[in-house]
CSV table of C-alpha atoms in Angstrom, one decimal:
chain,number,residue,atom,x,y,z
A,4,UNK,CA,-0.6,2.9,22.1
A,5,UNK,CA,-2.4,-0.1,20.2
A,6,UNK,CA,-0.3,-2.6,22.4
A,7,UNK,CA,-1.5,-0.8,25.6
A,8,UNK,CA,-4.8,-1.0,24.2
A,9,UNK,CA,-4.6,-4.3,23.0
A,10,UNK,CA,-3.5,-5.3,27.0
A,11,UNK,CA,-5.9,-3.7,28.6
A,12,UNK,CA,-8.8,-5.4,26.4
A,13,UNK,CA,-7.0,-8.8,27.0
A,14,UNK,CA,-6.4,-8.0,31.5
A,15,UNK,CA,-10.2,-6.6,31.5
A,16,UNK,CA,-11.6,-9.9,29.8
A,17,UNK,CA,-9.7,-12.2,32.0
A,18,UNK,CA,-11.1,-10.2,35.1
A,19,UNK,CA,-14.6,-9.7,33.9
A,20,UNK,CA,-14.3,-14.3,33.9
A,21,UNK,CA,-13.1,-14.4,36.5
A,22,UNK,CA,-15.5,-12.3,38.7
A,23,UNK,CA,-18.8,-14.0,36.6
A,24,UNK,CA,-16.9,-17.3,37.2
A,25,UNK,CA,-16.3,-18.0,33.0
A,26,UNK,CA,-12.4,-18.3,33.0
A,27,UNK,CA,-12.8,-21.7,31.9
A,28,UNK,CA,-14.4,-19.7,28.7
A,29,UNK,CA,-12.0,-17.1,28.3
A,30,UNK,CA,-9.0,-20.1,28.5
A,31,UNK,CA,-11.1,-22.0,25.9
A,32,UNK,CA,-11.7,-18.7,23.8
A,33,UNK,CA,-7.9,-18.2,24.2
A,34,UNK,CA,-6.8,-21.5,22.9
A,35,UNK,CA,-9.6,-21.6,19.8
A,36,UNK,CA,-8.4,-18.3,18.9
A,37,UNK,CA,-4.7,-19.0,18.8
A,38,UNK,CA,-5.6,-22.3,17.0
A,39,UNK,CA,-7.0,-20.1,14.5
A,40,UNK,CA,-4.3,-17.4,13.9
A,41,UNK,CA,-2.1,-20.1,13.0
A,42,UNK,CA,-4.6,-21.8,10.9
A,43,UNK,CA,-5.5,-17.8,8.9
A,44,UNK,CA,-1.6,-17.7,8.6
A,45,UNK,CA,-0.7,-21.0,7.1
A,46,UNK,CA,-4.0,-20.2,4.5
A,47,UNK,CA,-2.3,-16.8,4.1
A,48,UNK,CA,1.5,-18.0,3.4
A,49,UNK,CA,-0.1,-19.8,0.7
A,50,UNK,CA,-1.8,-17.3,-0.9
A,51,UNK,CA,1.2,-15.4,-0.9
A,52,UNK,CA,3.6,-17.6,-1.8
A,53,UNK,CA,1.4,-18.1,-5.1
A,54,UNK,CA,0.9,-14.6,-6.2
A,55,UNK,CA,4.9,-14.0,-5.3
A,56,UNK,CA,5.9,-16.8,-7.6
A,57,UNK,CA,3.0,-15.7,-10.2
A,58,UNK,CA,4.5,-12.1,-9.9
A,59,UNK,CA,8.1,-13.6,-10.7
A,60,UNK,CA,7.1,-15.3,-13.6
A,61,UNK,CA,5.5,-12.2,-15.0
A,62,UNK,CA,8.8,-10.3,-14.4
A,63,UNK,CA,10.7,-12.8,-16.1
A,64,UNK,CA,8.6,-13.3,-19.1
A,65,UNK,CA,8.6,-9.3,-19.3
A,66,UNK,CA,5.0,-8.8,-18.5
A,67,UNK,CA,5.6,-6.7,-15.4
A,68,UNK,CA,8.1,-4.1,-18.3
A,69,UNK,CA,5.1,-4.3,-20.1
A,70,UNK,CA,2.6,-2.9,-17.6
A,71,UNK,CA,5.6,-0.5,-16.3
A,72,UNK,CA,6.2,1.4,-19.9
A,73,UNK,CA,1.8,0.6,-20.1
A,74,UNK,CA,1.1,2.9,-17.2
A,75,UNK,CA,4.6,5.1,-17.8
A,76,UNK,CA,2.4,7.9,-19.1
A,77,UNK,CA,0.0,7.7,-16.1
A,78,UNK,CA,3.1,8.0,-13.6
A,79,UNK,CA,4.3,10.7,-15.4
A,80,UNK,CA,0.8,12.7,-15.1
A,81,UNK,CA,0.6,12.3,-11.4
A,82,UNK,CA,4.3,12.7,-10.5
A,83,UNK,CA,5.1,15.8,-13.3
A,84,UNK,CA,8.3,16.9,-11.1
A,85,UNK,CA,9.7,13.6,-10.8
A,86,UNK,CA,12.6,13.4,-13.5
A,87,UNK,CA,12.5,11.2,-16.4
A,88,UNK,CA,14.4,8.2,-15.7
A,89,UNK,CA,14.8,8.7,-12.2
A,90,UNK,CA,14.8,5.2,-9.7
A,91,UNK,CA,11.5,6.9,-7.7
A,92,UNK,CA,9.3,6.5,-11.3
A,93,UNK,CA,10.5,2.6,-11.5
A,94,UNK,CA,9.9,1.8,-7.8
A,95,UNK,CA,5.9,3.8,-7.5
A,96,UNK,CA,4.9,2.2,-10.7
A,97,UNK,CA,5.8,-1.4,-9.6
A,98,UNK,CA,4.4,-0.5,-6.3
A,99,UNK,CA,1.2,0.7,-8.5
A,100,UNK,CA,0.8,-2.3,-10.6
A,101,UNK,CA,1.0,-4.6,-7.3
A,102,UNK,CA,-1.8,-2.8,-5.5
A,103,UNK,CA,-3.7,-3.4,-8.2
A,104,UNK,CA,-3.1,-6.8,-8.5
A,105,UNK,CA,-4.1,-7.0,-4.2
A,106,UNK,CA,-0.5,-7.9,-3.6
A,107,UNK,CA,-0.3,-5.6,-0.5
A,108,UNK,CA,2.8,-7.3,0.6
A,109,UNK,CA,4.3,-7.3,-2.5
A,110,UNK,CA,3.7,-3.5,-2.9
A,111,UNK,CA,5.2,-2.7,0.7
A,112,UNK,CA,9.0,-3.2,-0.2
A,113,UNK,CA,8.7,-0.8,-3.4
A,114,UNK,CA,6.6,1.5,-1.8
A,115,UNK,CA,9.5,1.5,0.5
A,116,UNK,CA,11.9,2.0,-1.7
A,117,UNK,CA,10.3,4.7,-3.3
A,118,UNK,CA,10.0,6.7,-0.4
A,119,UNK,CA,13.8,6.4,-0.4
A,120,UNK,CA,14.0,7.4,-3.3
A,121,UNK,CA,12.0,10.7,-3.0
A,122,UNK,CA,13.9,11.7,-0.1
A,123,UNK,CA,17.0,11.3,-2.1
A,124,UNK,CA,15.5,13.6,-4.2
A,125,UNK,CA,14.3,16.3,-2.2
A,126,UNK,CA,18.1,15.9,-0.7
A,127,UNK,CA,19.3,16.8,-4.6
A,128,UNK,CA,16.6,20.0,-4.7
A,129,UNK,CA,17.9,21.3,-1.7
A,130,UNK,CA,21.8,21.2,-2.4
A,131,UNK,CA,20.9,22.4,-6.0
A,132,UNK,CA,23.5,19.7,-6.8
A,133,UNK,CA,21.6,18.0,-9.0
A,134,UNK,CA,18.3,18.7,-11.5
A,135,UNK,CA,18.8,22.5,-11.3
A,136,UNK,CA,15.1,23.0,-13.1
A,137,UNK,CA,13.2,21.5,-10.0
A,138,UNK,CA,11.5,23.3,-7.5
A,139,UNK,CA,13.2,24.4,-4.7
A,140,UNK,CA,13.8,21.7,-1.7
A,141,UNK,CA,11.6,21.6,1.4
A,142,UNK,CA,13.8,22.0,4.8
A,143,UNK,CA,15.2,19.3,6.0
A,144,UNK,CA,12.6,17.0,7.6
A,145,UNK,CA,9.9,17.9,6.4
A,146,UNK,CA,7.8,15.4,3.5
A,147,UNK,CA,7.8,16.9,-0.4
A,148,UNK,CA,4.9,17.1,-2.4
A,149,UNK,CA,5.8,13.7,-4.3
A,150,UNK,CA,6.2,11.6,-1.0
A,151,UNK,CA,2.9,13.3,0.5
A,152,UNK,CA,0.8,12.0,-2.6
A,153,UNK,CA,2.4,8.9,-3.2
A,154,UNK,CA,1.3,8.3,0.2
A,155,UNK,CA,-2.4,9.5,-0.6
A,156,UNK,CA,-2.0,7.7,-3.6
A,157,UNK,CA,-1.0,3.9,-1.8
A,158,UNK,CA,-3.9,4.4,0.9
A,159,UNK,CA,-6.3,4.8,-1.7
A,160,UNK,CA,-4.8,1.8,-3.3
A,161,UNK,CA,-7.0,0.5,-6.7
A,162,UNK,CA,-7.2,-2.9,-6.7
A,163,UNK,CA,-8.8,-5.3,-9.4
A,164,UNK,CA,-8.2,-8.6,-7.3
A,165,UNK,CA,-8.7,-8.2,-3.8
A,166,UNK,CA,-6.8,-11.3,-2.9
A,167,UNK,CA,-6.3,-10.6,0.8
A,168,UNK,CA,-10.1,-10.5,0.8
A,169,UNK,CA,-10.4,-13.4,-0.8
A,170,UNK,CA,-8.4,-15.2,1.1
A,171,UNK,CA,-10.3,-14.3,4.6
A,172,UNK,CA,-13.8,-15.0,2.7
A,173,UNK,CA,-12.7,-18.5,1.9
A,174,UNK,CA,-11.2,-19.5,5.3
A,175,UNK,CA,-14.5,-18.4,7.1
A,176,UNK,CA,-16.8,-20.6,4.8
A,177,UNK,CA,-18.2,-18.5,2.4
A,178,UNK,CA,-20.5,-19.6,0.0
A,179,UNK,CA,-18.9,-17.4,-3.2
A,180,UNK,CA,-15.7,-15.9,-1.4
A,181,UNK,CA,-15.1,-13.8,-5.2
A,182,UNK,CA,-18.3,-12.3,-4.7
A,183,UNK,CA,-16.6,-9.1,-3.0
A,184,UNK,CA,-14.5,-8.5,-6.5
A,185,UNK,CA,-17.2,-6.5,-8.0
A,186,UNK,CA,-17.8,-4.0,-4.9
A,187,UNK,CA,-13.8,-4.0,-4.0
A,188,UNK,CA,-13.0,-2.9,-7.5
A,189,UNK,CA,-15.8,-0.1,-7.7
A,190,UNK,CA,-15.4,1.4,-3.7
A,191,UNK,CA,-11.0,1.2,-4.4
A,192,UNK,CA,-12.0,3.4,-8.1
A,193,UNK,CA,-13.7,5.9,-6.2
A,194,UNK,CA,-11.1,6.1,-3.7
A,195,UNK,CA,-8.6,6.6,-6.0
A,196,UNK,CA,-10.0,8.9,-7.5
A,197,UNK,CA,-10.7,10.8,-4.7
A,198,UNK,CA,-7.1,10.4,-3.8
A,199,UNK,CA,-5.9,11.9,-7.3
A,200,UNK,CA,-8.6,14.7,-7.2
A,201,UNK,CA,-7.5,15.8,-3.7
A,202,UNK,CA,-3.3,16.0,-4.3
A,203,UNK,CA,-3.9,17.4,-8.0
A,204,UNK,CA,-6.0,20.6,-6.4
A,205,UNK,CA,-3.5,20.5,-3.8
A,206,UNK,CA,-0.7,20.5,-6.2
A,207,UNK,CA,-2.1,23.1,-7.8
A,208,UNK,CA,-2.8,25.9,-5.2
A,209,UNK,CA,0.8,25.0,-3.8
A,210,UNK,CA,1.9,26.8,-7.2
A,211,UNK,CA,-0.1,29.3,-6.9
């Protein structure tokens, strides 16, 4: 769908220079474009490769355990049916903690991973194999509550550093590229919160 579309914008601009006689423009648009996607990316690599090896340090030095058994209480609150101790708590709070940080790429692969998790889960609940006292499986193919509001949860996505932001602010020359920190943070709380409100009412007429 978005490729299609993404064509189609690309063909009709190419045959609206033609016809007005500006494909000269539209190559030189082209070219400054590309010149600047590889530009963004190279600014962007950085970036990232600073906030990965930050985030390693902070694992080894056992900050990231820290914030983990820090926000442990939290997790527990907003995923009740989630066992204690099972993988799914480990990978959504390190996926947490990396949202809030802005480190959108570093959450992806534990958000990932906790979706993997959860399914594993709801596998368990429906062969009554394992964790007798949870509720009953969803058929097969179909998302459980826990993977539908970590989901909600991730959109919503907190953040206290919006590096990616950042990032783009200071590539385009602007004057105070943090300036965007304050309004990030408040806008991400309230959508988060909304987030929480909306899976915790749902959670609770599901009971019902």
């Amino acid at each position: 769908m978005l490729n299609g579309l993404w064509a189609g914008m690309v063909l009709v601009g190419i045959i609206y220079g033609s016809v007005a006689g500006n494909i000269e423009a539209v190559s030189l648009g082209a070219l400054d474009a590309a010149k600047e996607a590889v530009s963004l990316c190279i600014t962007m690599v950085g970036v990232m490769a600073l906030w990965t090896g930050l985030m390693e340090i902070a694992g080894k030095t056992g900050l990231i355990s820290q914030l983990t058994s820090g926000i442990g209480p939290v997790i527990r609150w907003l995923f009740p049916d989630i066992p204690e101790g099972h993988e799914a708590r480990e990978h959504i709070t390190a996926n947490v903690i990396a949202n809030i940080l802005g480190l959108g790429w570093a959450a992806t692969p534990s958000g990932l991973k906790a979706m993997e998790a959860l399914a594993k889960l709801e596998e368990d609940r429906r062969s009554g194999s394992r964790y007798p006292g949870q509720p009953q499986g969803r058929p097969k193919g179909t998302a459980s509550n826990e993977m539908c509001n970590f989901l909600i949860l991730n959109i919503s996505s907190l953040q206290l550093i919006p590096v990616n932001i950042i990032a783009y602010r200071s590539q385009y020359g602007s004057v105070c590229p943090t300036a965007v920190v304050g309004p990030a943070i408040a806008a991400t709380a309230v959508s988060t919160a909304a987030a929480i409100l909306f899976f915790k009412i749902a959670d609770r007429r599901s009971r019902l």
